[in-house]
Amino acid sequence: MTDRIAVAKTYKLYLGGAFPRSESGRTYEVTDARGKFLANAAQASRKDVRDAVAAARKAFPGWSGATAYNRGQVLYRVAEMLQGRREQFVAEVAASEGLPAKRAQSTVDTAIDRWVWYAGWTDKIATVLGSTNPVAGPYFCFTVPEPTGVVGVLAPQQSALLGLVSVLAPVLAGGNTAVVLASQDRPLPAVTLSEVLATSDLPGGVANILTGRTGELAPWLATHADVNALDLCGSPESQRADLERGAANTVKRVLPAPAGEPEWTNPPDIRRLRGYLEAKTVWHPMGT
Amino acid sequence: MSSSPTENPWEYAPAPESRDIANLKPSYRMFVDGEFVEGNGAGLKTINPATEEVLAEVSTADSSDVDTAVRAARRAQEKVWRKMPGTERAKYIFRIARMIAERSRELAVLESLDNGKPIKESRDSDIPTAAAHFFYHAGWADKLDYAGLGPDPRPLGVAGQIIPWNFPLLMAAWKIAPALACGNTVVLKPAETTPLTALVLAEICQQAELPPGVLNILPGDGTVGSELVAHGGLDKVAFTGSTEVGKLIQRTLAGTGRRLTLELGGKAANVVFDDAPIDQAVEGIVNGIFFNQGHVCCAGSRLLVQESVAEEVLHKLRARIATLRLGDPLDKNTDIGAINSAEQLAKIRELTAAGDTEGASRWTSPCPLPDKGFFFAPTVFADVQQSMRIAREEIFGPVLSVLTFRTPDEAVTKANNTPYGLSAGIWTDKGSRILWLANRMRAGVVWANTFNRFDPTAPFGGYQESGFGREGGRAGLEAYLDD
């Protein structure tokens, strides 16, 4: 009696709500922390980046225009789906990051809780960051935060799931849409996350997750005129200044890369939410 | 409307403000570490754009002066300003606010002389709003813990600030007041063509006994600006000016980790619906584009008018514009003053010529033009298409481009069809339409049934290529705090 052969998964890109292979047909080998073969991942191309940006732009009016309550529910639903796949994530995080089972479990649990934390912000952030402005004249004047637009995210290279969740959830919670380049060498939890997103009522194109070579793809994301903000978190150090220069061509908001991989288990704050929000001030006269 | 656009029913006697009030000095020096000192730069002559006469000689900075000023600001930041309790910092800033108000008449006349803007605007808008900005931010200095930016917000350090020539003292106030309130020290470069009121502000700071080095002011041209933004001793750069220069600065700071806020150009849509109170809208359109000769980054330079009322609006608009009085900025009855510089006048002429070439229909106010100085008559282009340069590029002058739309959705699409995103206007009697449209405008400031309102409590700043960061309000403090 032989053991049953498991059905292996094909790891693909997540683009516009679909799971295509790279248009280039390229793949690259992904190994675990000890170098053992895990899977072939799709190696996204410049054109995949552009398609992803187009999908994110197309999805922006719907997602940013949805009610904050609705966005909160959809994002909470993501956490529910994450919980349902907990064991799969634990196995993938353990393999990708070389963590013992206990640490992998607590990492995945923190990632799920983090997603819940951000889901709850959708209908509160405007209260916290918005204002009515007591202007010196007969006007009603108020300021509300609004999403910046399409955000390019270079996900952390080390923390394949918790780090990814920590940088992606605030983008989506604020009403932005995202194009994410997953951790280059540890992309499998990101692909599984995209399967979660696809089954969580998140409209297609709101989050697009690409796997491939960060150094090859990042410049196309940084210089794309339809990207409004850029998170340099997982960018190669040697490339950062160039990426920032490229981002300046269209005055992108740039979240600088931290000096090293942050300690993602630390409690989050609203800085990342603020980073992708614009303040809009509206004036109207008061009178008869 | 029975009167023809060329008829001017009003005759005014000249009512000039006395230029002696400006207390103009033959020469001005830069302000570093609490003293007025001679700069090592080549110096410049600042002129009155309404007469082209030289007003004063102003010493300018070179790279060694930039370095000296940044070091002075660093010393003041570390030894004095950041250690000082917020309650004490506040009192210095309150003093500055009060002294600006006390010298407001002098500052208004000086501003109009140096900039060319009508005295009624410098007197009623620029100077009082500048004082208000200091007064507002003074009160924040000891309340930063309540700004919602974390429990222990700290100053960034030394800020390098570059401001434009369109609102010289007001822009200085927008930059300096929040920086000082948050515990930063400042090296500020005023615009090459309008350095004078910033140097009077320096005198006020001296009289207010602001500790030396907390504020340093370095006049000069763009090369001084590039020296300043590239200086490694800064923690923060804040710039107001063109998108082109803003991009250069963002590139310069790439990879340095220094913080940056940018307030750049705009091409605001001013959207008029058929149910708008048309006479009120016409006043708003005029204010939106002719305030400060149109030298306003948030000017309503693209009029989007609903097709069914386009004829009526244009007719009334031309009649109203024809009554605007152009001329001596010091005359209290002047509506439109001088273009700030020969260079800017040339740019306006070039872009309006492109409007002719590309097929738009030009109408020019029949107002008489003075025979010297830099003046440009109020101009309206009809039949403008979105692809034309006058619909896409910032003209920064008294030139309005008129486009039409049929449906609200078309208005939104056309309004947002620009890489800029600074401001927008909406004119309609329907409240739900205002809120619907305000929500869809990709712009940092939306004026509904009004235009060009500014207040220190109201955050101001752009989306997209109009820059990032806000000035004013709680949001404006983020630009100067390390939370």
GROMACS .gro file of N, CA and C in nm, chain B residues 110-177:
model
  204
  398LEU      N    1   0.460   9.758   0.147
  398LEU     CA    2   0.587   9.701   0.100
  398LEU      C    3   0.561   9.579   0.011
  399GLU      N    4   0.465   9.497   0.050
  399GLU     CA    5   0.432   9.379  -0.029
  399GLU      C    6   0.382   9.419  -0.168
  400SER      N    7   0.294   9.517  -0.171
  400SER     CA    8   0.240   9.560  -0.301
  400SER      C    9   0.348   9.622  -0.388
  401LEU      N   10   0.441   9.694  -0.325
  401LEU     CA   11   0.551   9.753  -0.403
  401LEU      C   12   0.638   9.643  -0.464
  402ASP      N   13   0.673   9.544  -0.383
  402ASP     CA   14   0.770   9.444  -0.426
  402ASP      C   15   0.707   9.339  -0.517
  403ASN      N   16   0.579   9.310  -0.491
  403ASN     CA   17   0.514   9.201  -0.563
  403ASN      C   18   0.428   9.248  -0.679
  404GLY      N   19   0.367   9.366  -0.665
  404GLY     CA   20   0.278   9.415  -0.770
  404GLY      C   21   0.131   9.388  -0.744
  405LYS      N   22   0.101   9.322  -0.632
  405LYS     CA   23  -0.040   9.289  -0.606
  405LYS      C   24  -0.114   9.412  -0.554
  406PRO      N   25  -0.246   9.419  -0.581
  406PRO     CA   26  -0.323   9.536  -0.537
  406PRO      C   27  -0.320   9.551  -0.386
  407ILE      N   28  -0.316   9.676  -0.343
  407ILE     CA   29  -0.306   9.704  -0.200
  407ILE      C   30  -0.426   9.647  -0.125
  408LYS      N   31  -0.543   9.644  -0.191
  408LYS     CA   32  -0.659   9.592  -0.117
  408LYS      C   33  -0.641   9.444  -0.083
  409GLU      N   34  -0.566   9.372  -0.166
  409GLU     CA   35  -0.541   9.232  -0.135
  409GLU      C   36  -0.432   9.214  -0.030
  410SER      N   37  -0.321   9.287  -0.045
  410SER     CA   38  -0.214   9.273   0.055
  410SER      C   39  -0.265   9.321   0.191
  411ARG      N   40  -0.346   9.427   0.190
  411ARG     CA   41  -0.397   9.485   0.315
  411ARG      C   42  -0.504   9.396   0.381
  412ASP      N   43  -0.596   9.342   0.298
  412ASP     CA   44  -0.711   9.271   0.356
  412ASP      C   45  -0.692   9.120   0.359
  413SER      N   46  -0.594   9.071   0.286
  413SER     CA   47  -0.581   8.925   0.278
  413SER      C   48  -0.442   8.878   0.322
  414ASP      N   49  -0.339   8.914   0.246
  414ASP     CA   50  -0.204   8.859   0.273
  414ASP      C   51  -0.158   8.882   0.417
  415ILE      N   52  -0.157   9.008   0.458
  415ILE     CA   53  -0.094   9.040   0.586
  415ILE      C   54  -0.178   8.992   0.705
  416PRO      N   55  -0.310   9.017   0.706
  416PRO     CA   56  -0.388   8.965   0.818
  416PRO      C   57  -0.383   8.812   0.828
  417THR      N   58  -0.383   8.744   0.712
  417THR     CA   59  -0.379   8.598   0.717
  417THR      C   60  -0.242   8.550   0.766
  418ALA      N   61  -0.137   8.623   0.730
  418ALA     CA   62  -0.003   8.587   0.780
  418ALA      C   63   0.000   8.599   0.932
  419ALA      N   64  -0.052   8.708   0.985
  419ALA     CA   65  -0.056   8.724   1.131
  419ALA      C   66  -0.139   8.613   1.194
  420ALA      N   67  -0.250   8.581   1.130
  420ALA     CA   68  -0.338   8.476   1.183
  420ALA      C   69  -0.267   8.341   1.189
  421HIS      N   70  -0.183   8.314   1.088
  421HIS     CA   71  -0.110   8.187   1.088
  421HIS      C   72  -0.015   8.176   1.206
  422PHE      N   73   0.055   8.285   1.237
  422PHE     CA   74   0.143   8.281   1.355
  422PHE      C   75   0.060   8.266   1.482
  423PHE      N   76  -0.050   8.340   1.489
  423PHE     CA   77  -0.133   8.336   1.610
  423PHE      C   78  -0.188   8.195   1.633
  424TYR      N   79  -0.239   8.134   1.526
  424TYR     CA   80  -0.296   8.000   1.537
  424TYR      C   81  -0.190   7.898   1.581
  425HIS      N   82  -0.075   7.900   1.513
  425HIS     CA   83   0.025   7.798   1.543
  425HIS      C   84   0.093   7.821   1.678
  426ALA      N   85   0.100   7.946   1.722
  426ALA     CA   86   0.156   7.973   1.855
  426ALA      C   87   0.083   7.888   1.959
  427GLY      N   88  -0.047   7.884   1.947
  427GLY     CA   89  -0.126   7.810   2.045
  427GLY      C   90  -0.104   7.660   2.043
  428TRP      N   91  -0.052   7.608   1.931
  428TRP     CA   92  -0.024   7.464   1.923
  428TRP      C   93   0.103   7.426   2.001
  429ALA      N   94   0.194   7.522   2.018
  429ALA     CA   95   0.329   7.488   2.063
  429ALA      C   96   0.330   7.408   2.194
  430ASP      N   97   0.234   7.436   2.283
  430ASP     CA   98   0.230   7.363   2.411
  430ASP      C   99   0.115   7.263   2.416
  431LYS      N  100   0.061   7.228   2.297
  431LYS     CA  101  -0.052   7.134   2.295
  431LYS      C  102  -0.028   7.019   2.196
  432LEU      N  103   0.097   7.000   2.158
  432LEU     CA  104   0.126   6.904   2.051
  432LEU      C  105   0.091   6.760   2.092
  433ASP      N  106   0.093   6.734   2.222
  433ASP     CA  107   0.055   6.600   2.267
  433ASP      C  108  -0.089   6.567   2.231
  434TYR      N  109  -0.167   6.672   2.204
  434TYR     CA  110  -0.308   6.650   2.175
  434TYR      C  111  -0.336   6.648   2.024
  435ALA      N  112  -0.232   6.650   1.945
  435ALA     CA  113  -0.251   6.660   1.800
  435ALA      C  114  -0.283   6.524   1.737
  436GLY      N  115  -0.287   6.420   1.818
  436GLY     CA  116  -0.321   6.289   1.766
  436GLY      C  117  -0.208   6.225   1.687
  437LEU      N  118  -0.087   6.271   1.711
  437LEU     CA  119   0.028   6.216   1.637
  437LEU      C  120   0.117   6.137   1.732
  438GLY      N  121   0.056   6.069   1.825
  438GLY     CA  122   0.132   5.991   1.921
  438GLY      C  123   0.152   6.070   2.050
  439PRO      N  124   0.193   5.999   2.156
  439PRO     CA  125   0.199   6.062   2.288
  439PRO      C  126   0.318   6.156   2.305
  440ASP      N  127   0.420   6.141   2.224
  440ASP     CA  128   0.541   6.219   2.246
  440ASP      C  129   0.596   6.271   2.113
  441PRO      N  130   0.523   6.360   2.048
  441PRO     CA  131   0.572   6.407   1.919
  441PRO      C  132   0.694   6.497   1.937
  442ARG      N  133   0.794   6.475   1.854
  442ARG     CA  134   0.918   6.551   1.865
  442ARG      C  135   0.945   6.629   1.736
  443PRO      N  136   1.016   6.743   1.753
  443PRO     CA  137   1.050   6.819   1.631
  443PRO      C  138   1.141   6.737   1.540
  444LEU      N  139   1.140   6.770   1.412
  444LEU     CA  140   1.228   6.700   1.319
  444LEU      C  141   1.371   6.750   1.332
  445GLY      N  142   1.388   6.880   1.357
  445GLY     CA  143   1.522   6.938   1.367
  445GLY      C  144   1.530   7.069   1.292
  446VAL      N  145   1.614   7.073   1.189
  446VAL     CA  146   1.632   7.194   1.110
  446VAL      C  147   1.556   7.180   0.978
  447ALA      N  148   1.473   7.279   0.950
  447ALA     CA  149   1.395   7.277   0.826
  447ALA      C  150   1.450   7.380   0.727
  448GLY      N  151   1.471   7.336   0.604
  448GLY     CA  152   1.504   7.427   0.495
  448GLY      C  153   1.376   7.454   0.417
  449GLN      N  154   1.343   7.580   0.398
  449GLN     CA  155   1.214   7.613   0.338
  449GLN      C  156   1.232   7.710   0.221
  450ILE      N  157   1.163   7.682   0.115
  450ILE     CA  158   1.172   7.768  -0.004
  450ILE      C  159   1.031   7.810  -0.044
  451ILE      N  160   1.013   7.939  -0.062
  451ILE     CA  161   0.878   7.991  -0.087
  451ILE      C  162   0.874   8.071  -0.217
  452PRO      N  163   0.756   8.082  -0.275
  452PRO     CA  164   0.740   8.150  -0.404
  452PRO      C  165   0.712   8.300  -0.387
  453TRP      N  166   0.695   8.365  -0.501
  453TRP     CA  167   0.680   8.510  -0.501
  453TRP      C  168   0.536   8.558  -0.502
  454ASN      N  169   0.439   8.464  -0.507
  454ASN     CA  170   0.301   8.511  -0.525
  454ASN      C  171   0.238   8.565  -0.398
  455PHE      N  172   0.273   8.505  -0.282
  455PHE     CA  173   0.225   8.557  -0.154
  455PHE      C  174   0.346   8.561  -0.060
  456PRO      N  175   0.436   8.655  -0.079
  456PRO     CA  176   0.567   8.644  -0.012
  456PRO      C  177   0.559   8.632   0.141
  457LEU      N  178   0.492   8.723   0.207
  457LEU     CA  179   0.489   8.715   0.354
  457LEU      C  180   0.397   8.602   0.400
  458LEU      N  181   0.286   8.584   0.332
  458LEU     CA  182   0.192   8.479   0.372
  458LEU      C  183   0.255   8.340   0.361
  459MET      N  184   0.329   8.317   0.252
  459MET     CA  185   0.394   8.187   0.236
  459MET      C  186   0.503   8.169   0.342
  460ALA      N  187   0.572   8.277   0.376
  460ALA     CA  188   0.671   8.268   0.484
  460ALA      C  189   0.602   8.227   0.613
  461ALA      N  190   0.485   8.286   0.640
  461ALA     CA  191   0.411   8.252   0.762
  461ALA      C  192   0.366   8.106   0.760
  462TRP      N  193   0.314   8.062   0.645
  462TRP     CA  194   0.268   7.923   0.633
  462TRP      C  195   0.382   7.825   0.664
  463LYS      N  196   0.503   7.863   0.625
  463LYS     CA  197   0.617   7.774   0.644
  463LYS      C  198   0.674   7.786   0.785
  464ILE      N  199   0.697   7.911   0.829
  464ILE     CA  200   0.772   7.932   0.954
  464ILE      C  201   0.687   7.897   1.077
  465ALA      N  202   0.561   7.942   1.077
  465ALA     CA  203   0.481   7.928   1.200
  465ALA      C  204   0.469   7.783   1.248
   0.00000   0.00000   0.00000
